[in-house]
mmCIF file of C-alpha atoms in Angstrom:
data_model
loop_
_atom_site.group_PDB
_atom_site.id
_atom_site.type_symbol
_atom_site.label_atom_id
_atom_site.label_comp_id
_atom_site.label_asym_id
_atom_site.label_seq_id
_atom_site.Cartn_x
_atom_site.Cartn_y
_atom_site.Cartn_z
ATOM 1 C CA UNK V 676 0.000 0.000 0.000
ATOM 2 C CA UNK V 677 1.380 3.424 -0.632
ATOM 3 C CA UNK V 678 1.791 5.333 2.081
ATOM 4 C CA UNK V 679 3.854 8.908 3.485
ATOM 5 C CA UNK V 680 6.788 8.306 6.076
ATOM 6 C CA UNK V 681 8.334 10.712 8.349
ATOM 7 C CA UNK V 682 11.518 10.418 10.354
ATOM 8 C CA UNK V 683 12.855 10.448 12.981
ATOM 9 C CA UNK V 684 9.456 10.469 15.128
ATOM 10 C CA UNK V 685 11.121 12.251 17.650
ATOM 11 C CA UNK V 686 13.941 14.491 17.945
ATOM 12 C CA UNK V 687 15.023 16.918 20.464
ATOM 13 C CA UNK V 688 18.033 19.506 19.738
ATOM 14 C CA UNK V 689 19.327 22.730 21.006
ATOM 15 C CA UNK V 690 18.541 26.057 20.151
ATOM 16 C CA UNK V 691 21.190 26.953 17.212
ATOM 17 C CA UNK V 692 21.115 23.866 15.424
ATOM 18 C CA UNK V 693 20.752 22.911 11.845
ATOM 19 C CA UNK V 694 17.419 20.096 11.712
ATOM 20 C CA UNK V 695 16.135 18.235 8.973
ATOM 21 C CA UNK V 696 13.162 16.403 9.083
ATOM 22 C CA UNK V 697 12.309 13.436 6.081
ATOM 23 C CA UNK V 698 9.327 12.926 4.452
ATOM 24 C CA UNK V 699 8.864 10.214 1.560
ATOM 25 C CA UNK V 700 5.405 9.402 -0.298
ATOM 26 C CA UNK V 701 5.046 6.391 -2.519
ATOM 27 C CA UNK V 702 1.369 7.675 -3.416
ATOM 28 C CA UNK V 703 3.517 9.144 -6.220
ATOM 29 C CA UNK V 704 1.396 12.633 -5.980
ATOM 30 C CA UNK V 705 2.776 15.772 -6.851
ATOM 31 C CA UNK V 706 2.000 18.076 -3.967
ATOM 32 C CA UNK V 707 3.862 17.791 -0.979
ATOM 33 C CA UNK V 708 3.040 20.333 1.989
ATOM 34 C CA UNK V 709 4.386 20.971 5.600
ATOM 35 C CA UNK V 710 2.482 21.925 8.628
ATOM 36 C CA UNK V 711 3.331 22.688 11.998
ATOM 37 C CA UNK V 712 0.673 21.832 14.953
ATOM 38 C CA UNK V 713 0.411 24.279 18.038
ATOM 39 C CA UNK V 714 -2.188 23.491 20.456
ATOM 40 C CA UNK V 715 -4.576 26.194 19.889
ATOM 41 C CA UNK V 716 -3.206 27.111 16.541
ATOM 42 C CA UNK V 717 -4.643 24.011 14.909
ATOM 43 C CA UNK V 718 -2.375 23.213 11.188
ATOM 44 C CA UNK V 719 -0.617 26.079 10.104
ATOM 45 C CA UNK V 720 1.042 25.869 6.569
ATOM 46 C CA UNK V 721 5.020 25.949 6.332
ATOM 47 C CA UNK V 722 5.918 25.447 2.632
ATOM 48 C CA UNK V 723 4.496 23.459 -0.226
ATOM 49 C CA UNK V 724 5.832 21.902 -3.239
ATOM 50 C CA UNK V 725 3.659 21.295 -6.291
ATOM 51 C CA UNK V 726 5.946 19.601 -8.375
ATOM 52 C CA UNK V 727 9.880 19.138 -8.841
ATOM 53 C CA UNK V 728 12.167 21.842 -7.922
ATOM 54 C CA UNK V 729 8.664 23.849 -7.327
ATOM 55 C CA UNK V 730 8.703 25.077 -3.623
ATOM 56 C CA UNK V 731 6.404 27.551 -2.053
ATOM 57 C CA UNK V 732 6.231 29.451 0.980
ATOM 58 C CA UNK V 733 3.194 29.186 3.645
ATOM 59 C CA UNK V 734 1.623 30.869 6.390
ATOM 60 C CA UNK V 735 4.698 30.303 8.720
ATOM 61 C CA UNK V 736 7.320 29.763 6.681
ATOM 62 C CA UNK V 737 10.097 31.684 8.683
ATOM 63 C CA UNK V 738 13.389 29.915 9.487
ATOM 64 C CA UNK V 739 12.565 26.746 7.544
ATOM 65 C CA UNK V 740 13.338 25.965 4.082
ATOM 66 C CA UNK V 741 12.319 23.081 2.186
ATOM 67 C CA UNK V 742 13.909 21.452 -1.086
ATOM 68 C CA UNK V 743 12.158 19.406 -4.091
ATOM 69 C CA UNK V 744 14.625 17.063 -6.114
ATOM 70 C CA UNK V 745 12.221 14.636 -6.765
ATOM 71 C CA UNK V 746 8.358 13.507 -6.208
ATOM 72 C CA UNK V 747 8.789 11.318 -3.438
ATOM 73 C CA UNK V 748 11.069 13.469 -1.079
ATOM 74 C CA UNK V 749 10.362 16.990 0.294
ATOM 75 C CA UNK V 750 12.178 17.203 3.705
ATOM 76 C CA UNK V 751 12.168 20.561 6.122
ATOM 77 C CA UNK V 752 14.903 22.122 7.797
ATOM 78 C CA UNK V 753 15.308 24.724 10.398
ATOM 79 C CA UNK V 754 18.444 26.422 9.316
ATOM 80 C CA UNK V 755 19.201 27.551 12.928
ATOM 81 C CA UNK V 756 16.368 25.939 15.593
ATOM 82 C CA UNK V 757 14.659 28.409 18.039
ATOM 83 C CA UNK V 758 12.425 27.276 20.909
ATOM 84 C CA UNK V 759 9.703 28.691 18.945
ATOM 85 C CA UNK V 760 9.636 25.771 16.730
ATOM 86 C CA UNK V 761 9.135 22.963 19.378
ATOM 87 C CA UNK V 762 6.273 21.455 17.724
ATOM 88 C CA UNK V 763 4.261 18.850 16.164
ATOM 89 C CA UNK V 764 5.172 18.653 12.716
ATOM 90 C CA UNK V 765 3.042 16.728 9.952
ATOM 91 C CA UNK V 766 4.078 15.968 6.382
ATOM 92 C CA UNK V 767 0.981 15.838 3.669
ATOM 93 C CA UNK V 768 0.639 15.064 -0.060
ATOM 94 C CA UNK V 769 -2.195 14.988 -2.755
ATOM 95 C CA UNK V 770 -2.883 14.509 -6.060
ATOM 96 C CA UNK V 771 -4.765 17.536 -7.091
ATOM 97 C CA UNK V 772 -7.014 20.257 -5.019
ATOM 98 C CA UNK V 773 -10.081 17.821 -5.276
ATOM 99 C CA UNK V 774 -8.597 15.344 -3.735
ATOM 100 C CA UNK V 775 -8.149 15.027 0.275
ATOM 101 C CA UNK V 776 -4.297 15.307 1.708
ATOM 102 C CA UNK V 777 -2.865 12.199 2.806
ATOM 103 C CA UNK V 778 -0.844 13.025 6.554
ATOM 104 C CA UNK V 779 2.111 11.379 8.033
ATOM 105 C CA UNK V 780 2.341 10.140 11.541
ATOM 106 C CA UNK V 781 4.277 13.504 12.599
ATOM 107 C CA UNK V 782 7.622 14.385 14.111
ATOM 108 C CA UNK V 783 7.830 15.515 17.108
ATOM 109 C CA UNK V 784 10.098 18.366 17.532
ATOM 110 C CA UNK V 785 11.536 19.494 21.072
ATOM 111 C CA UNK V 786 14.234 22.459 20.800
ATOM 112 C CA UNK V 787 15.706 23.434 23.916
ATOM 113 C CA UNK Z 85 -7.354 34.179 1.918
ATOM 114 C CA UNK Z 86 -10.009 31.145 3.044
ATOM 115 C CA UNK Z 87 -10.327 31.463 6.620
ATOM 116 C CA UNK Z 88 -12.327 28.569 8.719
ATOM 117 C CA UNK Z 89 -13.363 29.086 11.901
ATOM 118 C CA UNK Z 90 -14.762 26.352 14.403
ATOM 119 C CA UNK Z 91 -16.493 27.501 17.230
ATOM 120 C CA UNK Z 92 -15.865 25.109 19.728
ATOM 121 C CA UNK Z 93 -12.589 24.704 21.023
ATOM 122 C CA UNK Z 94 -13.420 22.057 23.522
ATOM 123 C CA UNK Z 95 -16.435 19.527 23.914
ATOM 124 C CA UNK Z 96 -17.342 17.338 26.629
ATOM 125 C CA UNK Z 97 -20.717 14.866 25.341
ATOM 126 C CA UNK Z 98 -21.761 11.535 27.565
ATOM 127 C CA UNK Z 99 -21.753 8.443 25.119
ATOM 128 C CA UNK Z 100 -25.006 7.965 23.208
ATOM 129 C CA UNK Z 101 -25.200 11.925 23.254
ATOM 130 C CA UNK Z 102 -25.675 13.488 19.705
ATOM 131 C CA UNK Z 103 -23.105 15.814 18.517
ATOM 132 C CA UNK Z 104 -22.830 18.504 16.506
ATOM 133 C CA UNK Z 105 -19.177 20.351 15.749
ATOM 134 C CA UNK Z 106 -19.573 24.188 13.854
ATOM 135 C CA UNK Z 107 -17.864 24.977 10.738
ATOM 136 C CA UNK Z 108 -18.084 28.310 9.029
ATOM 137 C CA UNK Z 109 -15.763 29.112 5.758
ATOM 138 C CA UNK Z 110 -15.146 32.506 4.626
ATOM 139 C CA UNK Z 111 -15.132 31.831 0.508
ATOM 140 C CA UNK Z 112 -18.342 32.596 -0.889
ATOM 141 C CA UNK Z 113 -17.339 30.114 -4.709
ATOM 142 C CA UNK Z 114 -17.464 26.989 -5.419
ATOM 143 C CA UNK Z 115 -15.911 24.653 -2.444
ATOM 144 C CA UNK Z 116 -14.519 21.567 -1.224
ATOM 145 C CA UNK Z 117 -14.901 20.879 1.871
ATOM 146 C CA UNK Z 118 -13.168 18.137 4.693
ATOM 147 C CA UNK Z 119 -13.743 17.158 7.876
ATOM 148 C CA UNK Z 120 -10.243 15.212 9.601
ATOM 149 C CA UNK Z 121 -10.075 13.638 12.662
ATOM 150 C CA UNK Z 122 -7.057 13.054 14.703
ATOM 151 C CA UNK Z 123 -7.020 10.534 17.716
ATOM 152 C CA UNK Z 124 -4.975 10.661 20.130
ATOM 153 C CA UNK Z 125 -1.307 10.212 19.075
ATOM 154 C CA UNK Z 126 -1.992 9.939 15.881
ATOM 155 C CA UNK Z 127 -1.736 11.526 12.097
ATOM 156 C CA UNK Z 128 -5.112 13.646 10.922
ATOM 157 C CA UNK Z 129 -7.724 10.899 8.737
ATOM 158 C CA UNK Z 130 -10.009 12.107 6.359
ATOM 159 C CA UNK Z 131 -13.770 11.930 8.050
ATOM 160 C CA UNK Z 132 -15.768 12.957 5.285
ATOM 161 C CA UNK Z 133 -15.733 15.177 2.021
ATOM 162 C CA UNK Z 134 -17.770 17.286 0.287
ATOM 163 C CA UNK Z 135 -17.312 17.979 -3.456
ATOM 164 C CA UNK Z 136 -20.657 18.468 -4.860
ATOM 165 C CA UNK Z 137 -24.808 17.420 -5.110
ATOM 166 C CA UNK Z 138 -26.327 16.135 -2.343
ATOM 167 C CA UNK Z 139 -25.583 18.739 0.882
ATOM 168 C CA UNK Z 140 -25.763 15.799 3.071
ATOM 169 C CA UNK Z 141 -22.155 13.988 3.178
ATOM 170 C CA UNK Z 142 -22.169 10.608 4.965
ATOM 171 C CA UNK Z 143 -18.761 9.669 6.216
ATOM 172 C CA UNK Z 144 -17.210 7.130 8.347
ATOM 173 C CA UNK Z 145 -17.877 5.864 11.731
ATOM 174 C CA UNK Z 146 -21.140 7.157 11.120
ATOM 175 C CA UNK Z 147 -20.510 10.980 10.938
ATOM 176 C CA UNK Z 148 -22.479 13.529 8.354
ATOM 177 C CA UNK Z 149 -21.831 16.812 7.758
ATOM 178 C CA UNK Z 150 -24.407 18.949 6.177
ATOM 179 C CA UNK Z 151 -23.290 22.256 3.641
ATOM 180 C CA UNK Z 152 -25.203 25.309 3.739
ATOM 181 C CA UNK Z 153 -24.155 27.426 1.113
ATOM 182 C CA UNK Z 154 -26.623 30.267 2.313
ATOM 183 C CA UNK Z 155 -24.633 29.827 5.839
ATOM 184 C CA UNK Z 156 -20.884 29.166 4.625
ATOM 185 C CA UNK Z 157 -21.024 26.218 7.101
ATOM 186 C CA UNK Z 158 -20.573 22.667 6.660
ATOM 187 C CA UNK Z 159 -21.781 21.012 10.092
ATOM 188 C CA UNK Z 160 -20.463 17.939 11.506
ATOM 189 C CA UNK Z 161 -22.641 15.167 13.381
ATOM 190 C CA UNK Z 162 -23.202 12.187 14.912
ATOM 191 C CA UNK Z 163 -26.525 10.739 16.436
ATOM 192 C CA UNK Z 164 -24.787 8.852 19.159
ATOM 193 C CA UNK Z 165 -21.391 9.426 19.732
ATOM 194 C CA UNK Z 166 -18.921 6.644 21.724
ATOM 195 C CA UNK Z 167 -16.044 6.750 23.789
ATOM 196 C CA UNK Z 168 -13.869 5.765 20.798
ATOM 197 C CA UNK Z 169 -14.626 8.976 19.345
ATOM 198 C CA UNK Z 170 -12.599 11.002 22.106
ATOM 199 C CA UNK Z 171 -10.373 12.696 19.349
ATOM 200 C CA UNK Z 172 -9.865 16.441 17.777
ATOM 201 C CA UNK Z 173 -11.646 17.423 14.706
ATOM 202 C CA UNK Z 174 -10.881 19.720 12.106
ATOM 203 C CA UNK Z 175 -12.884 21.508 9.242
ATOM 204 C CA UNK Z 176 -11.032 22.285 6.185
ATOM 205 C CA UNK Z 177 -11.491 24.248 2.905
ATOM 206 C CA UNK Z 178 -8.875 24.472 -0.164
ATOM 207 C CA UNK Z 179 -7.737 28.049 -1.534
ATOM 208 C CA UNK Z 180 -8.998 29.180 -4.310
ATOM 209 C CA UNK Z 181 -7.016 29.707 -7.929
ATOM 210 C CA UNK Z 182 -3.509 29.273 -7.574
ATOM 211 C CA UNK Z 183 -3.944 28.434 -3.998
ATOM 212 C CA UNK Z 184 -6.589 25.582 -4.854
ATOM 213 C CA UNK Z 185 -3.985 22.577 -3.316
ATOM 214 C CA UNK Z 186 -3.709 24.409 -0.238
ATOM 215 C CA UNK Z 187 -5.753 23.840 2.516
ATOM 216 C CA UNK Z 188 -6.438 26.065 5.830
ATOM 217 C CA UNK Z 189 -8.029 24.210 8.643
ATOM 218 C CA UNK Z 190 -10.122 25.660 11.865
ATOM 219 C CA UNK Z 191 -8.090 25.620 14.956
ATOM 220 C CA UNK Z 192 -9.842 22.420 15.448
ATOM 221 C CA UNK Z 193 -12.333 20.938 18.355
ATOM 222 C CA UNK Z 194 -11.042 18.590 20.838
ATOM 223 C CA UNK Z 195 -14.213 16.451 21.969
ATOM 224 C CA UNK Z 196 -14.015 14.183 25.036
ATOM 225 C CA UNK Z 197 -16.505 11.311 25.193
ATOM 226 C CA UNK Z 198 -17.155 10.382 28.932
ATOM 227 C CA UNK Z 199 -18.106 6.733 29.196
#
């Protein structure tokens, strides 16, 4: 069965630090977003990919940056972590805008 | 922008109580809507969808959600809900034009079923 991975599940780090988090989809879909989950903040949109080398900035897209090589890969990093990005992070991807996103498990992120 | 906005942020229902979750969506075109569900621990699961036709959407579980395009809202609800439905729910709505593969999701609503 196709399905979306993320890794690690957990991670924590200290502030300053360079963090990548994976995510690879074998549902072989072409958009591939990021979102961050904040209790009371519900999903918020980091960056998006629609296709190869396309990448997109979201609603919170501030110290992270995200890279597109190929369809089933778009991983996130924090260039330099802050506390402010302890947080649940989920990986999604669809196949087109009438189609519902298919979520990862989540990584969660503790920065100290 | 979309914006969604859910009304409850926290709901506390006996079991066999009926439920009913708000969802009101600011675009005023043609929409696709979602309902997701995340239990505890876990990654978001699509509940139900709305594309088009019939305004009554029957989902899994046995959850419905009702569009009112007069009210911007698309409802969720359950007759009888069960403990095993203790989990946070979350309305969603796509952009529109470019933004179409986006979606923006309500803040969500945590509901606790007390056995």
């Amino acid at each position: 069965d196709a399905e979306i991975t993320q890794s690690p599940r957990h991670k924590i780090t200290e502030t300053g630090r360079q963090v990548t988090l994976a995510c690879h989809q074998t549902w072989n879909h072409n958009n591939m977003f990021w979102y961050r989950q904040d209790l009371g903040h519900g999903l918020r949109l980091i960056h998006y990919s629609y296709g190869v080398q396309d990448t997109n900035k979201g609603e919170v897209s501030d110290g992270y940056s995200v890279s597109r090589s190929n369809t089933e890969d778009l991983p996130l990093t924090l260039e330099s972590a802050a506390s402010s990005q302890t947080s649940v992070y989920f990986c999604a991807s669809s196949p087109s805008p009438n189609q519902p996103q298919h979520f990862g498990d989540g990584t969660r992120l503790s920065i100290l | 922008a979309q914006s969604v906005s859910q009304h409850n942020h926290h709901v506390i229902l006996s079991e066999a109580a009926s439920l009913e979750l708000g969802c009101n969506y600011s675009y005023g075109g043609t929409v696709n809507l979602f309902w997701y569900v995340q239990y505890p621990g876990q990654h978001l699961q699509l509940l139900l969808k709305y594309f088009s036709g019939d305004p009554l959407v029957k989902g899994i579980k046995g959850f419905e959600a009702e569009f009112i395009k007069s009210k911007f809202s698309f409802n969720l609800r359950k007759p009888s809900v069960q403990w095993s439905d203790t989990a946070e729910y979350f309305c969603a709505v796509p952009g529109s034009g470019a933004g179409s593969y986006q979606l923006t999701f309500g803040k969500g609503t945590k509901l606790s079923v007390i056995p």
